[in-house]
Coordinates of C-alpha atoms (C1' of nucleotides) in Angstrom, one line a residue:
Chain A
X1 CA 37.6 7.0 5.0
X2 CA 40.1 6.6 2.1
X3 CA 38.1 4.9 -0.4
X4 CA 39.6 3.4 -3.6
X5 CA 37.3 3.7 -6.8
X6 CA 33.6 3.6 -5.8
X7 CA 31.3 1.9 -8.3
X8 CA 28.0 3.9 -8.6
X9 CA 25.9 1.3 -6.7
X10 CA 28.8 1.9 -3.5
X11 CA 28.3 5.7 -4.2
X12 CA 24.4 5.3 -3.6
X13 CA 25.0 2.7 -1.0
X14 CA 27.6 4.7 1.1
X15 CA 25.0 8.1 0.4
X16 CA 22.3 6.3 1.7
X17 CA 24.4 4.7 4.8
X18 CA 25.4 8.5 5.9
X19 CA 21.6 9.8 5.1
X20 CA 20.4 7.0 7.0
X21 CA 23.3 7.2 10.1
X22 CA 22.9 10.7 10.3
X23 CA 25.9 12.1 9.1
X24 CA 24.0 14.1 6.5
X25 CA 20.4 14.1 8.6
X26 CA 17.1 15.3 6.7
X27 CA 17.1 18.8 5.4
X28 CA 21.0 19.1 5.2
X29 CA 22.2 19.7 2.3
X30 CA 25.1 17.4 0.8
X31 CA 28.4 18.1 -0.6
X32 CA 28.4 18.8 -4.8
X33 CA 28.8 15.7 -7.3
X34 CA 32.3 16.9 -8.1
X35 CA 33.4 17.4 -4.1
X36 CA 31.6 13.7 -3.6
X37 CA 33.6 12.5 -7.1
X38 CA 36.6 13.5 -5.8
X39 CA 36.6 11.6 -2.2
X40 CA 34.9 8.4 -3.9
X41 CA 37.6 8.5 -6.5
X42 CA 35.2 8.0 -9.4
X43 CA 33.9 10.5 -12.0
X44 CA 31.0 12.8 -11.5
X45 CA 28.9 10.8 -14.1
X46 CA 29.0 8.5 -11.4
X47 CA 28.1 9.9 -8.7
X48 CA 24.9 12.0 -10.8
X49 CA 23.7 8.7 -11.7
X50 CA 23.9 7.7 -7.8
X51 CA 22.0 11.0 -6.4
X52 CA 19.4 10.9 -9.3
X53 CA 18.3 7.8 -8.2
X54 CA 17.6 8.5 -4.9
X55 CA 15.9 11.6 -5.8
X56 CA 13.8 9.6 -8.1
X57 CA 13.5 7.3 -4.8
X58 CA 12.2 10.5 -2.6
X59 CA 15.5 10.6 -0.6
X60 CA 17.2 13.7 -1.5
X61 CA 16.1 17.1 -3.1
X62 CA 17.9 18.3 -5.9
X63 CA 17.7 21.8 -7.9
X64 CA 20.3 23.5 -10.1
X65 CA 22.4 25.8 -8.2
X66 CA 21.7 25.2 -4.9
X67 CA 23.0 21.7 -4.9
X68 CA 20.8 18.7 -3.3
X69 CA 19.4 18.2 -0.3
X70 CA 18.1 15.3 2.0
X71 CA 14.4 15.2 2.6
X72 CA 12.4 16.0 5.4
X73 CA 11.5 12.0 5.4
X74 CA 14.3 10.2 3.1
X75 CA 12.6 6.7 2.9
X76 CA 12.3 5.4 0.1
X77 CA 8.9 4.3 -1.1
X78 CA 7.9 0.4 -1.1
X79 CA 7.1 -1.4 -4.4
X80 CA 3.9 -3.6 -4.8
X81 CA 5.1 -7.0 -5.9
X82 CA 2.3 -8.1 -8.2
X83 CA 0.0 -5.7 -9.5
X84 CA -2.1 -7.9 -11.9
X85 CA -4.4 -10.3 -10.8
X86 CA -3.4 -13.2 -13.1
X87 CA 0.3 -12.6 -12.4
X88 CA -0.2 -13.3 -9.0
X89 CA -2.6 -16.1 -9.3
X90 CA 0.1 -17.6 -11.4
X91 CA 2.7 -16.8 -8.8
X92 CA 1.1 -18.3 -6.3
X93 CA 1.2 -21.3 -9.2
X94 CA -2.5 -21.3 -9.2
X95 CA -4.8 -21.9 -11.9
X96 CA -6.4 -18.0 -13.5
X97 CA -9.7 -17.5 -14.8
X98 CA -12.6 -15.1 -14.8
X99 CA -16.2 -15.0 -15.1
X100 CA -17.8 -12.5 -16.7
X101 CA -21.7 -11.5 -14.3
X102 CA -22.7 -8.6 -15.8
X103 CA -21.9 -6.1 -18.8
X104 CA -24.2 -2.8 -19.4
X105 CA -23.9 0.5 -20.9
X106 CA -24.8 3.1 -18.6
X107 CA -24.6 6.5 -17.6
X108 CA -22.0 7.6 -15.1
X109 CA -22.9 7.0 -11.6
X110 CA -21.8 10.6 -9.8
X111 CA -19.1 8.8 -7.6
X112 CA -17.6 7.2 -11.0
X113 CA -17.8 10.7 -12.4
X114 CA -15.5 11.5 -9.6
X115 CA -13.4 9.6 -9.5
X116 CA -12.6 9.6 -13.9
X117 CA -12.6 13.0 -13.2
X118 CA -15.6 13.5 -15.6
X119 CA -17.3 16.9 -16.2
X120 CA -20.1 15.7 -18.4
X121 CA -22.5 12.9 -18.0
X122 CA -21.5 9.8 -20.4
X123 CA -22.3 6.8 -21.1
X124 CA -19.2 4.0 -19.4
X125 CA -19.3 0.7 -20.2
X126 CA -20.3 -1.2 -16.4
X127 CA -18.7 -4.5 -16.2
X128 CA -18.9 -7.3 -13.3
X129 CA -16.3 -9.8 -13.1
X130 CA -15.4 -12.4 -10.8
X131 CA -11.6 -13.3 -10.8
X132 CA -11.1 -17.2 -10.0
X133 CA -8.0 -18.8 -8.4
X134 CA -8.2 -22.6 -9.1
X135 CA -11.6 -22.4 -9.4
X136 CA -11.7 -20.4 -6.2
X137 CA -13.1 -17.1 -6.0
X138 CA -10.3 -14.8 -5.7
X139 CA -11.9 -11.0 -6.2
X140 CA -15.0 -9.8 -7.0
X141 CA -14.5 -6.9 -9.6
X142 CA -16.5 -4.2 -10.6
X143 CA -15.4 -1.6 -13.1
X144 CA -16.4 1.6 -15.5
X145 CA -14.7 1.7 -18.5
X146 CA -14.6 4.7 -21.1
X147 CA -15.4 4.0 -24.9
X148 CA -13.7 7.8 -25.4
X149 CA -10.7 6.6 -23.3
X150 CA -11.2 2.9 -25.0
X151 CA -12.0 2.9 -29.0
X152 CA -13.2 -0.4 -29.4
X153 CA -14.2 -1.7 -26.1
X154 CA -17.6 -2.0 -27.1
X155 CA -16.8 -4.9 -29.3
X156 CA -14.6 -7.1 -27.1
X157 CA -15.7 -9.8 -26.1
X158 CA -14.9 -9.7 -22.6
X159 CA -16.0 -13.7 -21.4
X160 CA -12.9 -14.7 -23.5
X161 CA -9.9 -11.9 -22.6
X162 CA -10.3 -10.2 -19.2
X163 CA -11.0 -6.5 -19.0
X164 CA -7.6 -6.0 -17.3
X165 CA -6.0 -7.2 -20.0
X166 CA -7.8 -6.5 -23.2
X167 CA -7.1 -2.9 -21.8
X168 CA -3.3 -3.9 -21.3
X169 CA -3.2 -4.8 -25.0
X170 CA -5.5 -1.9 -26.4
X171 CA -5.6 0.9 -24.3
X172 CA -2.4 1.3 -22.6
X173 CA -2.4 4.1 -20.1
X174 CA 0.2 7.1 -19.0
X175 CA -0.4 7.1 -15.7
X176 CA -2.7 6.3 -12.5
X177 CA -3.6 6.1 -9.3
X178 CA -4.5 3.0 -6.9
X179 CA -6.0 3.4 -3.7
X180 CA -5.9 0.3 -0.9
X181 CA -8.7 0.4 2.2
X182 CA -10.8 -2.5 4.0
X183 CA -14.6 -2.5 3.5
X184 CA -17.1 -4.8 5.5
X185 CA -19.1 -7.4 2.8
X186 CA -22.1 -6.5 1.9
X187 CA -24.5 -9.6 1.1
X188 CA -24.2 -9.6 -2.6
X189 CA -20.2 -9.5 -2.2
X190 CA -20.2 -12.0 0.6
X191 CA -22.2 -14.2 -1.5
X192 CA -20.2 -13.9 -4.4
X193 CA -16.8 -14.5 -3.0
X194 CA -18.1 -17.0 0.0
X195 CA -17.8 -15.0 2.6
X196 CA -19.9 -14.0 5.5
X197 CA -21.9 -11.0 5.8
X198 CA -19.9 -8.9 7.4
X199 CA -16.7 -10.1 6.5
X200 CA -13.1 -7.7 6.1
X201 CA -12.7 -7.4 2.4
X202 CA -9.6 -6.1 1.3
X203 CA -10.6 -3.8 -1.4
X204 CA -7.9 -2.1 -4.2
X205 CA -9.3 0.4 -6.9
X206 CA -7.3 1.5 -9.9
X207 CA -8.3 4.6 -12.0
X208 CA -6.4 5.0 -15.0
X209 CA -5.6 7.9 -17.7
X210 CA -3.8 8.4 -21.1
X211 CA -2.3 11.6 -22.0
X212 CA -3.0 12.4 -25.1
X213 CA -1.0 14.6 -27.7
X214 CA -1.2 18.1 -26.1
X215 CA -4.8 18.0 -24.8
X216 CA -5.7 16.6 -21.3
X217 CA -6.1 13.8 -20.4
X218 CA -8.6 11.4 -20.8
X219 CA -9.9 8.7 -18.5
X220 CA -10.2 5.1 -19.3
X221 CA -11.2 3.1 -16.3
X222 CA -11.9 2.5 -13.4
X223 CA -12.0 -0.6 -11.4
X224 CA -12.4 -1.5 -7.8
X225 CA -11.4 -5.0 -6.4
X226 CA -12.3 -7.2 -3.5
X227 CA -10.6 -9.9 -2.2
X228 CA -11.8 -12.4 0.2
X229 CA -10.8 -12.7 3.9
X230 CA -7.0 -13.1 4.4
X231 CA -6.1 -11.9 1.0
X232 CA -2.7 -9.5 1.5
X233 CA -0.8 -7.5 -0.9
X234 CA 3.0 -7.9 -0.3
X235 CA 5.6 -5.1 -0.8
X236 CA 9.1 -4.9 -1.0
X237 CA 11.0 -2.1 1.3
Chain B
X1 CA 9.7 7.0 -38.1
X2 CA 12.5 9.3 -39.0
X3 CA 13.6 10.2 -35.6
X4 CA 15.2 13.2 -34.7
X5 CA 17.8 13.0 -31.8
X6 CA 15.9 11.4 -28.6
X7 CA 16.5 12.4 -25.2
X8 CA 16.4 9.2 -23.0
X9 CA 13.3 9.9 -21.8
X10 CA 12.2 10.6 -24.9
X11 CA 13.9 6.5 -25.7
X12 CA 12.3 5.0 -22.9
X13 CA 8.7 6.2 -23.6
X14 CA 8.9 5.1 -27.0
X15 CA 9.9 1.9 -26.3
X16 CA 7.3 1.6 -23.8
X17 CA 4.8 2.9 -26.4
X18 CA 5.9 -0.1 -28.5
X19 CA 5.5 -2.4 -25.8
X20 CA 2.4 -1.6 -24.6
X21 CA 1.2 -1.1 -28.6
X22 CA 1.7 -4.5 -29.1
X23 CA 4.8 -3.6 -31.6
X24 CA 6.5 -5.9 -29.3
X25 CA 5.0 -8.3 -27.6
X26 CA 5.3 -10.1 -24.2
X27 CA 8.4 -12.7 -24.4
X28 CA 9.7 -11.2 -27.9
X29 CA 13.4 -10.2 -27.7
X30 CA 13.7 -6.1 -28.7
X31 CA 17.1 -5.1 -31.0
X32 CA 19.9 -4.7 -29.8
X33 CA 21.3 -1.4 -28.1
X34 CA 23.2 0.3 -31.0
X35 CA 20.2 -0.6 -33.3
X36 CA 18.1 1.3 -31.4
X37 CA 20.5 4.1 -30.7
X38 CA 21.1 4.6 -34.2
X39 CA 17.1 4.9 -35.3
X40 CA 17.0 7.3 -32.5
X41 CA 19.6 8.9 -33.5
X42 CA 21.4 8.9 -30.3
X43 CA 24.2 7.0 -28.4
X44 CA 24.3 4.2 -26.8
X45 CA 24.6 5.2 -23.4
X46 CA 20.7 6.8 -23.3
X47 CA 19.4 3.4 -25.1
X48 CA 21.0 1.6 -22.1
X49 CA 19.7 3.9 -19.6
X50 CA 16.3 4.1 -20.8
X51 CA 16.4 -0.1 -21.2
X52 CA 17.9 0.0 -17.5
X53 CA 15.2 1.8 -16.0
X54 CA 12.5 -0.4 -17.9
X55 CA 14.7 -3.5 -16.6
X56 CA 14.3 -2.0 -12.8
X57 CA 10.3 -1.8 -13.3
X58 CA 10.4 -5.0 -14.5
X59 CA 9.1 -4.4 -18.0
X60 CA 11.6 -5.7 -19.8
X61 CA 14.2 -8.7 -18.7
X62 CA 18.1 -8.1 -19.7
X63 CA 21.1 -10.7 -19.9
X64 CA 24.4 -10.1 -21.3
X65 CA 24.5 -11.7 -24.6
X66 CA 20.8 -12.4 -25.7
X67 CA 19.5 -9.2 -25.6
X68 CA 16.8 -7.7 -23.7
X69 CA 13.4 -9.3 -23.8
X70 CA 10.1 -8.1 -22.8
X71 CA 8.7 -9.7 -19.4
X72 CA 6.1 -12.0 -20.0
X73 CA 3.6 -9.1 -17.7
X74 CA 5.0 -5.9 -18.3
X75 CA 3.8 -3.5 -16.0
X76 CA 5.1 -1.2 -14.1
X77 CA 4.6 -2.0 -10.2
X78 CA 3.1 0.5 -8.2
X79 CA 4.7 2.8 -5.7
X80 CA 3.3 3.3 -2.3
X81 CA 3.1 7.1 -1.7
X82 CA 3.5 7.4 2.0
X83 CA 5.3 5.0 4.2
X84 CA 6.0 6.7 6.7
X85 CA 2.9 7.7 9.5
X86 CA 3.9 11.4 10.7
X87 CA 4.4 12.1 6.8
X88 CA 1.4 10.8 6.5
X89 CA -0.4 12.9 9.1
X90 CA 1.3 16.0 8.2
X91 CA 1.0 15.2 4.4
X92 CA -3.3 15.8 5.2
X93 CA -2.0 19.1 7.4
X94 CA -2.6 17.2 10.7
X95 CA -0.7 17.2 13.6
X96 CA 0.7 13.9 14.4
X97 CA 1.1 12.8 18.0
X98 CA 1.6 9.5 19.2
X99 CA 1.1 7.7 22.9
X100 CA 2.9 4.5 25.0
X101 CA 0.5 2.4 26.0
X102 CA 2.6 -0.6 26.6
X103 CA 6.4 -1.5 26.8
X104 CA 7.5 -5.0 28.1
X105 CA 10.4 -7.0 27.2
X106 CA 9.3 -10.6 26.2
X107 CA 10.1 -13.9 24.9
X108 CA 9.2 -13.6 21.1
X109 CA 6.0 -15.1 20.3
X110 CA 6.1 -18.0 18.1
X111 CA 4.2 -16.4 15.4
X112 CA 6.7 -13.4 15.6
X113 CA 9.8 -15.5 15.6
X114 CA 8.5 -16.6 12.0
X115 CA 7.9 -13.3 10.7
X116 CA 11.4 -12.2 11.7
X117 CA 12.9 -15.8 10.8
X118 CA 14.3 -15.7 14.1
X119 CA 15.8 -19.3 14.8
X120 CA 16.3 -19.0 18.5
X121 CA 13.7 -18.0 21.0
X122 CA 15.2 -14.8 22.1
X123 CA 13.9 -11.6 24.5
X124 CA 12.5 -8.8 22.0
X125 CA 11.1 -5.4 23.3
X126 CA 7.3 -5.4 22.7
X127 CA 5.4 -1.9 22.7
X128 CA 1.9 -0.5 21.3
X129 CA 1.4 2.3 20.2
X130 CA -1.0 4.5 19.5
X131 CA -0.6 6.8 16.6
X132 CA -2.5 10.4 16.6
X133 CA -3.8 12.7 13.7
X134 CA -5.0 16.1 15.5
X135 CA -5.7 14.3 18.6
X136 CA -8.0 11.7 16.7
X137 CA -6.7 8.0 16.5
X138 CA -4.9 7.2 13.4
X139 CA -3.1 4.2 13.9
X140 CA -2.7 0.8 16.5
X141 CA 0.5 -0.6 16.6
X142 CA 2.3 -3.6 17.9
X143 CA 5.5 -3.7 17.6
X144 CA 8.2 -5.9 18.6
X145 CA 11.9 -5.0 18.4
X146 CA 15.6 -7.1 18.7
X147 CA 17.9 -5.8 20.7
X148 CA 20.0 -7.3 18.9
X149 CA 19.4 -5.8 15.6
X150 CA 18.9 -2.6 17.1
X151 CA 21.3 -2.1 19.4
X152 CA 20.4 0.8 22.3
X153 CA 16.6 0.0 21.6
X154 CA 16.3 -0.5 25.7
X155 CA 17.7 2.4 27.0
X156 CA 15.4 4.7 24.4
X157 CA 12.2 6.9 25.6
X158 CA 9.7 6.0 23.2
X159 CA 7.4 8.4 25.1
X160 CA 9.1 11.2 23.6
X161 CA 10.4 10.1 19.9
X162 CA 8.1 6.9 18.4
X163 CA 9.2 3.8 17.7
X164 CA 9.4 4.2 14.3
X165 CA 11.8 7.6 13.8
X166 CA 14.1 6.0 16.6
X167 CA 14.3 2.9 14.4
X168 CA 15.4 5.2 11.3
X169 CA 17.6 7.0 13.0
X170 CA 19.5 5.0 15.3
X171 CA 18.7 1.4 13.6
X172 CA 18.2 1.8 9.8
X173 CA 17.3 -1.2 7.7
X174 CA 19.0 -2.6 4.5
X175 CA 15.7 -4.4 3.2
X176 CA 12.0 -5.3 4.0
X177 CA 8.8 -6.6 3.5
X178 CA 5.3 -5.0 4.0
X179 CA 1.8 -6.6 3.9
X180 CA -1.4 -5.3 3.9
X181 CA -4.4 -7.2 4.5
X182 CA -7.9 -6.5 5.7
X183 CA -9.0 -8.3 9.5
X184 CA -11.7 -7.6 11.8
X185 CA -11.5 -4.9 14.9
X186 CA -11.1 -6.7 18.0
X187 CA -12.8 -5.4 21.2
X188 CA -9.7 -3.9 22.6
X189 CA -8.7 -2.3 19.2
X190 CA -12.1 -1.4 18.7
X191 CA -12.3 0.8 21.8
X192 CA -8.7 2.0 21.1
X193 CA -9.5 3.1 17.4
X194 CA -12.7 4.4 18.5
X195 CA -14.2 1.9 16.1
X196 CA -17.1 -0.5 16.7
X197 CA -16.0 -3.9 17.2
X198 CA -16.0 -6.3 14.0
X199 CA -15.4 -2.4 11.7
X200 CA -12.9 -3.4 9.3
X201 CA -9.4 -2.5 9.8
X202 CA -6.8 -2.0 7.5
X203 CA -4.0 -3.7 8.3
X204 CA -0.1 -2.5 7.6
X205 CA 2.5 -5.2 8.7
X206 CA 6.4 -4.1 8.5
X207 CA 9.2 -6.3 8.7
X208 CA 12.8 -5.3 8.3
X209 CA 16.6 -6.5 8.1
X210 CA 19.6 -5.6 8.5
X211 CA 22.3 -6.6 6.2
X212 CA 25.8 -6.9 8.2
X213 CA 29.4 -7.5 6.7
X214 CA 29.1 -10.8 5.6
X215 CA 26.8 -12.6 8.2
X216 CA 23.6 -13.1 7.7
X217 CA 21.0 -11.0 8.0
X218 CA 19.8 -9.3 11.3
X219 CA 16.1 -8.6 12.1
X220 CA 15.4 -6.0 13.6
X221 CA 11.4 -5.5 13.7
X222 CA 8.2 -6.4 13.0
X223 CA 5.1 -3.7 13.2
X224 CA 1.4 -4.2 12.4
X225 CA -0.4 -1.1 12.3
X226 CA -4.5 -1.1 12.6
X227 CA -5.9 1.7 11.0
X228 CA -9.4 2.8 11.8
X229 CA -12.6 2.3 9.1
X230 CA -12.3 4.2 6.2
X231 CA -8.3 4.7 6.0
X232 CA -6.7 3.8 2.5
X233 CA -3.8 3.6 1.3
X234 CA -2.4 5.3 -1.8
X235 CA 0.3 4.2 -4.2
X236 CA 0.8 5.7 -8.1
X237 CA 0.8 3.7 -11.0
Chain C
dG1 C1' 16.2 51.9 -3.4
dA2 C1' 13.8 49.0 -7.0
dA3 C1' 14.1 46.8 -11.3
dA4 C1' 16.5 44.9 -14.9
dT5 C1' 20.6 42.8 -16.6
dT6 C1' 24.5 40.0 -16.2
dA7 C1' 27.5 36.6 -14.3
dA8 C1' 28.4 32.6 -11.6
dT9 C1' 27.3 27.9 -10.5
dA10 C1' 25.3 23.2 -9.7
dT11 C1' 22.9 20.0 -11.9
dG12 C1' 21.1 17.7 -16.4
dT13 C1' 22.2 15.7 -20.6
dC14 C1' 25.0 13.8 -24.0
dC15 C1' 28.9 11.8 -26.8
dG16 C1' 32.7 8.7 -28.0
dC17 C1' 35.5 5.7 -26.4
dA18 C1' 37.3 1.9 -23.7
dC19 C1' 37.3 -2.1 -21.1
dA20 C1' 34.8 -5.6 -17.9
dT21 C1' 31.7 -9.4 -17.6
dA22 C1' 28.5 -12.8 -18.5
dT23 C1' 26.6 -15.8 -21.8
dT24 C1' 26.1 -18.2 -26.0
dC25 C1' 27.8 -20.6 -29.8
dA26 C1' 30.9 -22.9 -32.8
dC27 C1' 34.6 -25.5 -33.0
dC28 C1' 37.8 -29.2 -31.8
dG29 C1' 39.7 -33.4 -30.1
dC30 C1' 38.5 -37.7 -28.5
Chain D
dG1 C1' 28.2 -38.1 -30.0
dC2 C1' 30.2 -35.7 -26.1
dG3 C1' 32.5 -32.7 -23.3
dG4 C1' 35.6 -29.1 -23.0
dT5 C1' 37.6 -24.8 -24.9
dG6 C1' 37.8 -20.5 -26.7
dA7 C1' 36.0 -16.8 -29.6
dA8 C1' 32.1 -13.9 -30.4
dT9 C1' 28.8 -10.8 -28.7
dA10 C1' 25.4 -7.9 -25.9
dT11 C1' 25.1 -5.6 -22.0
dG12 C1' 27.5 -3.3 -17.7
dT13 C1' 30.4 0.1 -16.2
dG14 C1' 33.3 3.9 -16.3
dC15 C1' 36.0 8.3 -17.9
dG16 C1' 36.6 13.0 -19.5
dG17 C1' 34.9 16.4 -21.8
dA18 C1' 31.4 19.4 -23.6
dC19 C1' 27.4 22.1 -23.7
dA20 C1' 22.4 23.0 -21.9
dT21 C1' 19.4 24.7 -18.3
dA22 C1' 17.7 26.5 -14.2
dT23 C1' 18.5 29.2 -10.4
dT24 C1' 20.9 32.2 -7.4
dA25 C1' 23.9 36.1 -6.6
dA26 C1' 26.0 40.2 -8.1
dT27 C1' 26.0 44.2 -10.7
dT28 C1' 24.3 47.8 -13.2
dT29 C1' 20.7 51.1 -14.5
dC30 C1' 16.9 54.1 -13.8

DNA sequence: GAAATTAATATGTCCGCACATATTCACCGC
DNA sequence: GCGGTGAATATGTGCGGACATATTAATTTC
């Protein structure tokens, strides 16, 4: 051992390296931040700043008194690369656009109401859009948005700015969920994209809410994608 | 405004408030550390932890002299909730079992040499795999691993602990990729997932390095994982 | 013995200061 | 002009101390 004056990045590292070696396997509990100071020959603000971000990274456990713990699993969780469509068109260094097929007010279909988490029957704004990559057809989109979780979406004018990001801009949200499966194409899809009937289609739905002061929150929208055959998502370990 | 002593959580959602408001915009530069710190009414240090955190999501870009700009997409990326497949299983209150249906040591396929950037032809350890939820398939895998990156990976029983926990414990990786993708059920891993041949699969592929001291660094496997129709994936936003 | 109170303790948060490091910008000499 | 040099500056990192907070353990009280 003997280590000379550990930076907090060689704290985390060297944590993780013993978590990962199993010197410290899951469910063990690790020494204190002062004990751990005092053999990495740094301050304790260090090594808090090293252990909170592995517990913010699902490695270790930690409560007041009682110290922290590794987790039952201590891996940390993968990052999506690109989560916006035109982001990683443009990555890709293709051309974005979008075409707007179909906009109508309508009332909540039950599986929407599900998934927003709706109690009552309302009215969402139904939008079809198809996402282009040089001209290409990149996803097929179809999303519910709130006007309650939305003021103003009503207006937009949603063949110039895309729905993704006229929300970005105007109704930013606190949190959400995103769920990643494969589907089979139906015609209408296949069509659409250029696929056959039949078809894998990756297909990635985001629901969104915002939190508002106090009350609970509200829904905003909720979109699910599909991509064409071959499409991946990339994420970083 | 008139702020009253932030926390730096309390920092870093109001500065992602402003960002996602519109106060400031994509590519605009945001004052400086102590400017904020002082209409928080707080030191410097939270300002620069709540900006590092932001930085780390990739909200916001930071350079030493020249400020701290906001990134041109900023959103937060998405965080895969379950890597791991026996968390997985157990996560739903299943029991997770696994079976060998294959083990062979082979010359690395030329389309596995690329996904491991393996120069050399070399002999890797191929195996498949077939993950259990409550006796029900939950998962195909092919996997192939380097001996060489994962030193001992010959003489382990991989009838008793899978693939992937021997990996973590005896051979764990420094950084990786993952991709996800949609393809078509094969006959063979149509009668293995108990699928109908051309179902769509969802498709997990791992990769993962090692890092050594100094050289370059060492693969040590590539995994693609078939999961049966129906199977998504969940990440929070 | 059970319940309530109190003490002990590990982590969470914060400050003020100091110095390191990278980058930019102005200046200077030619 | 032009290239090099050095000062200015914003962020990166770190210390040591202080107090807050949550949780456990010990102690007292009924």
């Amino acid at each position: 051992m003997a280590e000379g004056r550990f930076s907090w990045r060689e704290a985390r590292a060297e944590i993780l390296r013993r978590i990962r070696t199993g010197i410290w396997p899951p469910g063990s509990q690790i020494p204190y931040e002062e004990a751990l100071a005092e053999e990495f020959g740094c301050g304790r603000g260090l090594v808090n700043r090293a252990l909170q971000e592995l517990a913010a990274e699902g490695v270790v456990e930690r409560r007041r008194k009682g110290g922290t713990r590794v987790t039952d699993h201590p891996v940390r969780r993968p990052k999506l690369e690109i989560p916006i469509l035109r982001q990683e068109v443009e990555a890709r260094g293709g051309v974005y656009g979008h075409l707007l097929l179909a906009r109508v007010l309508e009332p909540a279909p039950l599986e929407i109401r599900g998934r927003l988490k709706l109690s009552a029957a309302a009215e969402l704004l139904h939008l079809r859009t198809l996402h282009l990559a040089d001209g290409a057809p990149y996803a097929h989109e179809r999303r519910w948005i709130s006007p309650a979780g939305a003021p103003g979406v009503l207006e937009a004018d949603f063949t110039k700015i895309s729905a993704n990001e006229w929300l970005l801009r105007h109704a930013p949200y606190d949190f959400g969920e995103m769920s990643i499966g494969a589907e089979t194409a139906d015609p209408e899809a296949a069509a659409i994209l250029g696929a056959s009937p039949g078809a894998p289609l990756l297909s990635v739905e985001r629901t969104t809410w915002r939190k508002g002061e106090g009350e609970e929150p509200a829904p905003i929208t909720f979109a699910r994608q599909l991509h064409p055959p071959g499409h991946r998502l990339k994420a970083e370990l």
